[in-house]
Coordinates of C-alpha atoms and ligand atoms in Angstrom, one line a residue:
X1 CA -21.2 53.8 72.2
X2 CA -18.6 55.8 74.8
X3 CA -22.0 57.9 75.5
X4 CA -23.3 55.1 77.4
X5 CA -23.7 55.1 81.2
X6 CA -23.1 52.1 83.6
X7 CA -26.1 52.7 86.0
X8 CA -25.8 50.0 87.7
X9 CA -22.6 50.0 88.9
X10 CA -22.0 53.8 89.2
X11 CA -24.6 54.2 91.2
X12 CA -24.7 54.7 95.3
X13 CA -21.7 56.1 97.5
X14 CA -21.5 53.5 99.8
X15 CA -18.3 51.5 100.4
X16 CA -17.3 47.7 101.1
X17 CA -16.1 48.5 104.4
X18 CA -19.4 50.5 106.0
X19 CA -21.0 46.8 105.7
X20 CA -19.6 45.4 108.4
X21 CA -17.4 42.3 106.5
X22 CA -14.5 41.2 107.8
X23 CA -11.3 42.2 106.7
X24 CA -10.3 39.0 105.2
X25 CA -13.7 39.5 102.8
X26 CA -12.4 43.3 102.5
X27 CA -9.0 41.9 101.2
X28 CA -10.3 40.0 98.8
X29 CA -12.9 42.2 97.7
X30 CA -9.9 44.3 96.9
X31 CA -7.9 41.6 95.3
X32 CA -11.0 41.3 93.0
X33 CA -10.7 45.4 92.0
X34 CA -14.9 45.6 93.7
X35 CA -14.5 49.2 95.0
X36 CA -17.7 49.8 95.9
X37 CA -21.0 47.8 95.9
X38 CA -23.4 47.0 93.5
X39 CA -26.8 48.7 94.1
X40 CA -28.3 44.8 95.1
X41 CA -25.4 43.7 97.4
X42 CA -26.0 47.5 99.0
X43 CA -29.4 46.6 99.8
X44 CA -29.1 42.5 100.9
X45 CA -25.8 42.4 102.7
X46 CA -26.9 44.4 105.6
X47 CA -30.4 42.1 105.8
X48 CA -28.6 39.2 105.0
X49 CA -26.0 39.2 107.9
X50 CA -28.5 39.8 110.2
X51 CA -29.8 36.4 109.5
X52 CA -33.5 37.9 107.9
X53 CA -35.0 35.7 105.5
X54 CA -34.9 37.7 101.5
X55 CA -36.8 37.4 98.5
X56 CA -34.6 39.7 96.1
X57 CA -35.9 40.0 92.6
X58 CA -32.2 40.8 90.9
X59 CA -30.9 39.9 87.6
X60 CA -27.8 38.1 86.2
X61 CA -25.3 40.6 85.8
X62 CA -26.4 42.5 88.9
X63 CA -23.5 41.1 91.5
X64 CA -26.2 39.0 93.1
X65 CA -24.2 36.4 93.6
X66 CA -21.6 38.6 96.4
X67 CA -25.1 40.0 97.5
X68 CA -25.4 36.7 99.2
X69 CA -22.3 35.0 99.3
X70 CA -20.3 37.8 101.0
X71 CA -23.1 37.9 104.1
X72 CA -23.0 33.9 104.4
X73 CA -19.1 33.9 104.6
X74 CA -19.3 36.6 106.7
X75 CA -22.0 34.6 109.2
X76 CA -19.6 31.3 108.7
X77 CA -17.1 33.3 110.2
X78 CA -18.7 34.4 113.1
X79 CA -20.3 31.2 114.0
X80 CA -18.0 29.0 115.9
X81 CA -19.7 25.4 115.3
X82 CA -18.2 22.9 114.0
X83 CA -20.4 20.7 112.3
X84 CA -19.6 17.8 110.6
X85 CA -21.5 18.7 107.7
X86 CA -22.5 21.2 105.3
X87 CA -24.0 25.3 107.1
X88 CA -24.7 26.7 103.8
X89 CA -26.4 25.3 100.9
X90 CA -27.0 27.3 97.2
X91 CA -29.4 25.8 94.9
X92 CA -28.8 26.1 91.1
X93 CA -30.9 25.1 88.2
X94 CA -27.9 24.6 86.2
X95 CA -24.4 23.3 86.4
X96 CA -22.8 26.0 84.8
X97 CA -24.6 28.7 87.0
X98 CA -23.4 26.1 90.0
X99 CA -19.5 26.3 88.8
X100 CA -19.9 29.5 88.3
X101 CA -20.9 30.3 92.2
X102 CA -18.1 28.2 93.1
X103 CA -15.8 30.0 91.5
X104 CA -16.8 33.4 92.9
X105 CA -16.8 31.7 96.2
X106 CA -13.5 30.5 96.4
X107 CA -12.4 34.4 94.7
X108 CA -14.5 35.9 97.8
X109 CA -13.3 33.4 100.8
X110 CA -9.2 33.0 99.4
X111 CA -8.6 34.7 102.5
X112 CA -10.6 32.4 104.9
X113 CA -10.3 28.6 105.9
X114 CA -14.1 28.0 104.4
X115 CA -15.0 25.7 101.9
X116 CA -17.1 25.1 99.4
X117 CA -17.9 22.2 97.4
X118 CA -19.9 21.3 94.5
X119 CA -22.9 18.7 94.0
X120 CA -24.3 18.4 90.4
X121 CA -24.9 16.0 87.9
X122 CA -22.4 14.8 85.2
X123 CA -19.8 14.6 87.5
X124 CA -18.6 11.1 89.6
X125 CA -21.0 10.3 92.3
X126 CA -18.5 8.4 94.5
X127 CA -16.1 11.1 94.1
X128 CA -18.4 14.0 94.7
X129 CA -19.4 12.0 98.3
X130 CA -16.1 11.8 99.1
X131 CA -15.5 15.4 98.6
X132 CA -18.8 15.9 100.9
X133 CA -16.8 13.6 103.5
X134 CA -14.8 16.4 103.5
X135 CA -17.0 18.9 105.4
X136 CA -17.3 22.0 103.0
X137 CA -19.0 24.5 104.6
X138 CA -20.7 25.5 101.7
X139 CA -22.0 23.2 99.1
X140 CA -23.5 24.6 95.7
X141 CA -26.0 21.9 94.1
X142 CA -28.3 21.6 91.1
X143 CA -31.3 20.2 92.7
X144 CA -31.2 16.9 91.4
X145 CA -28.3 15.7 92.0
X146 CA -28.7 17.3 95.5
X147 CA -31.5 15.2 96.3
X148 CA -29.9 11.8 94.6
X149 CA -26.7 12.1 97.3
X150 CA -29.1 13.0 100.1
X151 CA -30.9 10.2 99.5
X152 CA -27.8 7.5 99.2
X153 CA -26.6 9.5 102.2
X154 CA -23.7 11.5 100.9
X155 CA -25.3 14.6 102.0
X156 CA -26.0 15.8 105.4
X157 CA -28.6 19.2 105.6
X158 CA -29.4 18.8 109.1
X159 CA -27.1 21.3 110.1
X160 CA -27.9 24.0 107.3
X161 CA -27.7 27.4 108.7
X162 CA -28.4 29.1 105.7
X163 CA -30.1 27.8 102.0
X164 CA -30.4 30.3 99.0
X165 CA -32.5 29.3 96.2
X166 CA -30.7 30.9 93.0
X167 CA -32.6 31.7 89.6
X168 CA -35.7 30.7 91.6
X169 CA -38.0 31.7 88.5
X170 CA -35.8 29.6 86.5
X171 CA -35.5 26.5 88.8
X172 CA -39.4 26.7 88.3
X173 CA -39.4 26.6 84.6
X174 CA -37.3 23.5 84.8
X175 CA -39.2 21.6 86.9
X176 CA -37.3 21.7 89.9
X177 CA -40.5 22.9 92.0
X178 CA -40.9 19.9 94.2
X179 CA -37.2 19.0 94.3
X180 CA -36.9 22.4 95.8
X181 CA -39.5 21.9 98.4
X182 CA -38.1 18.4 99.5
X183 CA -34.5 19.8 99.9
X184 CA -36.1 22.5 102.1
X185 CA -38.0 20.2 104.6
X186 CA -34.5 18.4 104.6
X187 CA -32.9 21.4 106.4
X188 CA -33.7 22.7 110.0
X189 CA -36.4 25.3 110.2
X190 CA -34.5 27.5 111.9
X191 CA -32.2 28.6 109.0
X192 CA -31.9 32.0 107.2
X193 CA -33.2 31.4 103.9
X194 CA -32.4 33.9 100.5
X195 CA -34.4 33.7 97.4
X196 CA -33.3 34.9 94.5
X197 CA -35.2 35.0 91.2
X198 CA -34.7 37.3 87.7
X199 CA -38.6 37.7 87.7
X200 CA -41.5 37.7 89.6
X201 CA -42.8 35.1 88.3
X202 CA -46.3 33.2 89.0
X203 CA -48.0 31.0 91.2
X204 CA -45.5 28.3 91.6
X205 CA -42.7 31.2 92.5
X206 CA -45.6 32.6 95.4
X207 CA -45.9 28.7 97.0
X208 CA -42.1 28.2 97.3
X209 CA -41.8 32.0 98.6
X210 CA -45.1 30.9 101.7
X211 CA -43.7 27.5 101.8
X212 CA -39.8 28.1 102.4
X213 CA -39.4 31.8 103.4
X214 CA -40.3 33.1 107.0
X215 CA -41.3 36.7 107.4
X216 CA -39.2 37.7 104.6
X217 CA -38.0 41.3 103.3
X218 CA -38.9 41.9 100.0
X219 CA -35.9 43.8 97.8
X220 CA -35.9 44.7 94.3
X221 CA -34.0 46.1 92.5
X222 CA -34.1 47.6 89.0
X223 CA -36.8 45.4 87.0
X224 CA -35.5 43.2 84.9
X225 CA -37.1 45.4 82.0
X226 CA -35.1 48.3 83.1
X227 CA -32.3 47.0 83.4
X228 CA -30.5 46.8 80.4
X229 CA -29.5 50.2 79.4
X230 CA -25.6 49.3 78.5
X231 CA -27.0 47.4 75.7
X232 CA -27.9 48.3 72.3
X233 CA -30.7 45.9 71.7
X234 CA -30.4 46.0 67.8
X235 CA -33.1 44.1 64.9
X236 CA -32.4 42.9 61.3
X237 CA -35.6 42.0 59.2
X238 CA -34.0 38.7 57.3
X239 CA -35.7 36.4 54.8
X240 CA -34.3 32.8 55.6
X241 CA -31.9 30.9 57.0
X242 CA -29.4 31.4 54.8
X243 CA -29.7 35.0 55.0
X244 CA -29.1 34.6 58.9
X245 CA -26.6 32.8 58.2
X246 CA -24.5 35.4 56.0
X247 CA -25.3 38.2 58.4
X248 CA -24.2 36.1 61.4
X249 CA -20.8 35.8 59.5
X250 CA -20.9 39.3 58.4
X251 CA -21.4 40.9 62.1
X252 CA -18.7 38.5 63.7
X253 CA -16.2 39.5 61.2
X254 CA -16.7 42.8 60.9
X255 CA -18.0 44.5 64.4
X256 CA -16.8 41.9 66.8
X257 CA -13.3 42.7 68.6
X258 CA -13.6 40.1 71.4
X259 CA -15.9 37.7 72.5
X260 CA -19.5 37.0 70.9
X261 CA -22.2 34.6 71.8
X262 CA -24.8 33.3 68.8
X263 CA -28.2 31.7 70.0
X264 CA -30.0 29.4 69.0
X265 CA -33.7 27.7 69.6
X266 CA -32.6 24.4 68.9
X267 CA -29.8 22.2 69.7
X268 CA -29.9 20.7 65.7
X269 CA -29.6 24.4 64.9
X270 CA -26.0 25.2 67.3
X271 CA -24.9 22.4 65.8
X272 CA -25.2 23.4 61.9
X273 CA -24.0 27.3 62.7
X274 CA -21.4 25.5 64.5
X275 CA -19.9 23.5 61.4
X276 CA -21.3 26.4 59.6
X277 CA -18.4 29.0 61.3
X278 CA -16.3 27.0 62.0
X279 CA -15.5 27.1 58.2
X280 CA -14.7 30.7 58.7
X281 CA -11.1 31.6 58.7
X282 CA -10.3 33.2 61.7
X283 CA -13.3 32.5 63.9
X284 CA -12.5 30.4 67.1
X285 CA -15.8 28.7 67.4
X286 CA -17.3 26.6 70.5
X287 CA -21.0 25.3 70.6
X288 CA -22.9 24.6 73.6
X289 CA -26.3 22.7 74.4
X290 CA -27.8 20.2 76.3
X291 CA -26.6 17.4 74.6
X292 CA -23.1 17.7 74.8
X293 CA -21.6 15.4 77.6
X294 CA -20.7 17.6 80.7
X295 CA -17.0 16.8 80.3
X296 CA -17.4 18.7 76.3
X297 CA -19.6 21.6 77.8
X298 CA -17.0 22.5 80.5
X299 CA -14.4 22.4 78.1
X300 CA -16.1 24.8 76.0
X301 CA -16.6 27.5 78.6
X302 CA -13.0 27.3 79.4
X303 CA -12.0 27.5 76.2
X304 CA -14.5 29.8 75.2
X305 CA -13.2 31.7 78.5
X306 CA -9.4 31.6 77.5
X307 CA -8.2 34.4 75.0
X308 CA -9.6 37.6 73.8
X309 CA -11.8 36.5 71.0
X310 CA -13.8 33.7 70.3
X311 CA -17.7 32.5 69.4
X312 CA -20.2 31.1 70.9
X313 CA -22.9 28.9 69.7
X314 CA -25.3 28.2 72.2
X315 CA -28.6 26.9 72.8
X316 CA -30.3 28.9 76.2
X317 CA -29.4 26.0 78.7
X318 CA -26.2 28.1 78.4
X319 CA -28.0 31.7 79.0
X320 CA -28.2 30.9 82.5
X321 CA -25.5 32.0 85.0
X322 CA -22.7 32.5 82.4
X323 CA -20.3 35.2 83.3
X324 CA -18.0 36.0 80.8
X325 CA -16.3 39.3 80.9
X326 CA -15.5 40.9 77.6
X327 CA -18.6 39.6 75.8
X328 CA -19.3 42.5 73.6
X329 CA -21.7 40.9 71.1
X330 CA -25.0 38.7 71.8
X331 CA -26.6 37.4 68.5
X332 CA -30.3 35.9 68.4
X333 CA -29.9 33.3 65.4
X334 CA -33.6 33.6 65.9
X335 CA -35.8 35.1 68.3
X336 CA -36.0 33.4 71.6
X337 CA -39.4 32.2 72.9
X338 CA -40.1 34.6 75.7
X339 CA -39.6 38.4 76.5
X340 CA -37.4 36.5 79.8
X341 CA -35.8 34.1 77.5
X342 CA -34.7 37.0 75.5
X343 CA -33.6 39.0 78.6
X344 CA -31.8 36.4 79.7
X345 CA -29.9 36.5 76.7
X346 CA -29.0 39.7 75.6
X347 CA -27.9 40.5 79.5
X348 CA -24.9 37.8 78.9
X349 CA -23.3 41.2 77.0
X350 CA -23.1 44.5 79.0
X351 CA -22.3 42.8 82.1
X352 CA -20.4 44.2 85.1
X353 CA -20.8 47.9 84.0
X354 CA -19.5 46.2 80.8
X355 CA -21.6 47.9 77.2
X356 CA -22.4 45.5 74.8
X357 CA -24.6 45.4 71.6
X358 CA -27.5 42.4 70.9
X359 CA -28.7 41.7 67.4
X360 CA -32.2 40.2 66.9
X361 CA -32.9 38.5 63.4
X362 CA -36.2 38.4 62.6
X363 CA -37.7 37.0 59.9
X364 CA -41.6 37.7 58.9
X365 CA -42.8 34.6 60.9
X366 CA -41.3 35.8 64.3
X367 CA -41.9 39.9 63.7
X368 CA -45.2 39.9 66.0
X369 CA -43.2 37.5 68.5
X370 CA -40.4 40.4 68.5
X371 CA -43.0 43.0 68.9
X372 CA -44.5 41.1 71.9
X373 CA -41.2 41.4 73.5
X374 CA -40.4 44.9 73.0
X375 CA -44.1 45.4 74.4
X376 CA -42.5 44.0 77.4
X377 CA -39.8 45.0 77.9
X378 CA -41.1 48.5 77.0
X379 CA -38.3 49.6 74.7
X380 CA -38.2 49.7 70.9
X381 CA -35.3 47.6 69.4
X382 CA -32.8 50.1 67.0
X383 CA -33.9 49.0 63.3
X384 CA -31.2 48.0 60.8
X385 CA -29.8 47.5 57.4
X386 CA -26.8 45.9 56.6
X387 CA -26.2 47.6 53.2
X388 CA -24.5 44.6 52.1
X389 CA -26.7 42.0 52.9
X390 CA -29.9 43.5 52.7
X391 CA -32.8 41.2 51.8
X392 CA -36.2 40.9 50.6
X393 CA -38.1 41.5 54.0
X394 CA -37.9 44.8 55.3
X395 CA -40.4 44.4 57.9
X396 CA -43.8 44.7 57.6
X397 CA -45.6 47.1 55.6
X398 CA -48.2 47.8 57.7
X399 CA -48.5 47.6 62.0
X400 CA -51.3 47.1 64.1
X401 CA -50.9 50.0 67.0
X402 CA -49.7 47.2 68.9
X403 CA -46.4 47.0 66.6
X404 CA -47.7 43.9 65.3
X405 CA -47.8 42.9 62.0
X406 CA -51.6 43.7 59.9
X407 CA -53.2 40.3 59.3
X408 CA -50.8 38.4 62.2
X409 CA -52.9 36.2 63.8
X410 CA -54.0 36.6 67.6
X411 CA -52.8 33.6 68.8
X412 CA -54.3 31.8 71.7
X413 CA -51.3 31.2 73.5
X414 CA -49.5 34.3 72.7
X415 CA -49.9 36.0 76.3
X416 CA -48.4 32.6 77.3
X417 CA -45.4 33.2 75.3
X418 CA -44.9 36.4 77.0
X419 CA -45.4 35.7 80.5
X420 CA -45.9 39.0 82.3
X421 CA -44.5 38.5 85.7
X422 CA -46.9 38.8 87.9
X423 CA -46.0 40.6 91.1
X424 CA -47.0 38.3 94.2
X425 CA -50.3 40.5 96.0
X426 CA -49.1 40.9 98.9
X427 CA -45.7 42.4 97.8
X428 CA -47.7 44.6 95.1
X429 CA -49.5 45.9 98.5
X430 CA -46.5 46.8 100.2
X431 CA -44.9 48.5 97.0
X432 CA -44.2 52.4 97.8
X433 CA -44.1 54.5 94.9
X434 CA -40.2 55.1 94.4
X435 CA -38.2 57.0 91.3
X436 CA -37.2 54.2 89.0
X437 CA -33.9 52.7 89.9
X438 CA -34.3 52.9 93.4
X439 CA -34.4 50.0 95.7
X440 CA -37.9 49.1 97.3
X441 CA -37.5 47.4 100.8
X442 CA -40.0 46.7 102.7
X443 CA -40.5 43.5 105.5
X444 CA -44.3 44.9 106.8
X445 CA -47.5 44.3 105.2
X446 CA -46.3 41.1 104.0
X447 CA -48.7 38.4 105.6
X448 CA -46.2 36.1 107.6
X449 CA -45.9 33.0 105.2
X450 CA -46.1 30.0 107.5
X451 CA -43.2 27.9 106.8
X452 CA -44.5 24.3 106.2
X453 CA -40.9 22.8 106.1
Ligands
AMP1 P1 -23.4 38.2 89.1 O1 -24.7 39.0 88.9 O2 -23.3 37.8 90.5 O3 -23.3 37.1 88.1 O4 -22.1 39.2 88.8 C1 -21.9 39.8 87.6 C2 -20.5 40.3 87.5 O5 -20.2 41.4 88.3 C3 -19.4 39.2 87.9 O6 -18.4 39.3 86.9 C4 -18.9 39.7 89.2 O7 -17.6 39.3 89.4 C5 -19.0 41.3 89.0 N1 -19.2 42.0 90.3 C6 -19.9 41.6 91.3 N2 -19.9 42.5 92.3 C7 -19.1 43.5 91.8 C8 -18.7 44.8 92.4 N3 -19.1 45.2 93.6 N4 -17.9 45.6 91.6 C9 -17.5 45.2 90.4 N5 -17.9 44.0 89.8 C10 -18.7 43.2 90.5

């Protein structure tokens, strides 16, 4: 695999220190080993501490999270107010992707005096509002829990500078729609505001964008479908469960050096591969789904985090916002339900510049849903045989043009399944034909959302 390139990451010649950051951010940029920017903090830090309002379509694993935390310390520590309450608010969909942001805030501001705190569910309400007592500058919040302590008065967002929306697409596809909306006419109008979403994604993602954004530039980087060229995106026709089950064993043991993540659909399903490899000798084995108590899931990342090798059964509430470095091997227990759902996994490997190798098994019930997604993601997955362990099913014998199998079915709600993301008109206006790779900017043509908040 040493023929692969890093694109993202090798790409551009700019430095940290033509962006205008302050020294102390320089410092610990260079305590963090970041020489150079990543192609979306390149293209939003500039915007972004000019105080203009972004909608950045960037994925996990891009350095999105720098591309707007850097700009909002950096605005932080020019301002000279001194609130009693919160300038900066990030919205997560999940806890994890929440911690996570934490974490890379307090790497980024070590050097500074600001503050961030955290505001999700699962964790002690009095404590958390006597953390907010505290005046962080920044507080990172699944939108839920947000709105709980701004409602019992825990959390002040009248003097919110700055609110970034994270994983928009995804707060969507949870539900958090409204919540968003609500926690945006809680904070002043005149605020910077930074979308950030994976995808284009549909109608709902165009209301928040009118309803919450003001005269926004539009940046994208790489599509998602692009982007994941450090990644060998690998398929194995199997015949049932228990087949998965010995090739699962088979391709931990035997071509994973470090760290691995398995997927599942269903949290009844982590919980069986779980006791399944955990009966492996030599595995380290952690599982990971919705049910587990927040306390468990935490532990699990940090474990899961600590040494050099270790597996990871997970359901995709855990695909979001997980940055593990070393994961060198993603494992689809069974195909996931969307071409984003499966993009969402496989980019948890590859990360950083990072190359990493994602297995798909597919048995003959899920081949035309495998198809669908290499359709949209316009890439054929590498076919394989594990000598060993091959099966019955070698995929099938005959394809439609479309890759599909002969005789499968048109469903009805197969172009549900794979939702195209649909790019919002009045971006697809503005669009300039660019080589592939390059970053689109544009802030004209766009009619002015009116900002309802
Ligand atoms: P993110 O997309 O924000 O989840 O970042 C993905 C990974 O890239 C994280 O491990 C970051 O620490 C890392 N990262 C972010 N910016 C840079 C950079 N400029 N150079 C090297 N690594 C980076």
């Amino acid at each position: 695999m040493s023929d692969y390139q890093y694109p993202r990451f090798q790409k551009g010649k700019l430095v940290f220190t033509e962006l205008s950051l302050h020294e102390r951010l320089l410092k610990a940029l260079s305590a963090l080993s970041f020489e150079k920017p990543t192609p979306v903090q390149a293209a939003a830090i500039p915007h972004a501490i000019a105080g203009e309002d972004l909608y950045i379509i960037a994925q996990t694993g891009s350095g999105k999270t720098a591309a707007y935390v850097l700009p909002t310390l950096q605005r932080l520590l020019d301002d000279d107010s001194k609130p009693l309450a919160p300038r900066a608010l990030i919205l997560s969909p999940t806890r994890e992707l929440a911690q996570q942001i934490h974490k890379d805030i307090q790497d980024l501001a070590r050097f500074t005096f600001l503050k961030s705190e955290l505001v999700i569910g699962g964790e002690d309400f009095k404590v958390q509002a006597a953390k907010l007592r505290k005046n962080p500058d920044i507080v990172i919040a699944t939108p839920g829990r947000c709105l709980e302590q701004l409602g019992a008065g825990g959390l002040d967002l009248s003097t919110i500078q700055t609110l970034i929306i994270d994983e928009a697409d995804r707060m969507l596809d949870m539900g958090f729609a409204e919540d968003v909306l609500t926690i945006a006419q809680a904070c002043p109008e005149q605020r910077q505001t930074m979308l950030f979403s994976a995808t284009t994604g549909n109608a709902g993602l165009k209301r928040i964008i009118e309803q919450v954004l003001r005269e926004p530039r539009w940046l994208e980087l790489d599509s998602v479908r692009d982007d994941t060229p450090a990644i060998r995106q690998q398929v194995i026709a199997v015949d049932d469960n228990a087949h998965r089950e010995a090739l699962v064993k088979w391709l931990l043991l035997n071509e994973c050096q470090g760290k691995a993540i398995v997927f599942t659909n269903t949290r009844v399903m982590a919980d069986r591969l779980n006791g399944v490899l955990r009966a492996v000798e030599g595995l380290r084995v952690y599982v990971l789904h919705g049910e587990k108590d927040q306390k468990d899931r935490k532990l699990a990342i940090e474990r899961f985090k600590q040494g050099g090798s270790g597996v990871l059964v997970a359901t995709d509430v855990a695909a979001r916002g997980l940055d593990i470095s070393e994961l060198d091997l993603v494992i689809n227990f069974d195909m996931p339900r969307s071409g984003d759902d499966y993009l969402h996994r496989v980019g948890r490997t590859g990360r950083a510049g990072g190359e990493g190798v994602a297995v798909s098994l597919v048995a003959p019930h899920e081949w035309s849903l495998m198809s669908s997604i290499e359709r949209y993601l316009r890439r054929q997955f590498e076919r394989r045989v594990i000598k060993e362990l091959a099966g019955s099913f070698k995929g099938p014998k005959k394809l439609k043009a479309s890759g599909k199998p002969v005789g499968a079915k048109k469903k009805k709600d197969d172009k549900k399944k794979i939702k195209r993301p649909k790019t919002p008109k009045p971006a697809a206006r503005r669009k300039p034909a660019v080589p592939k790779g390059e970053v689109v900017t544009s802030s004209d043509g766009l009619a002015p959302p009116k900002r309802r908040t």
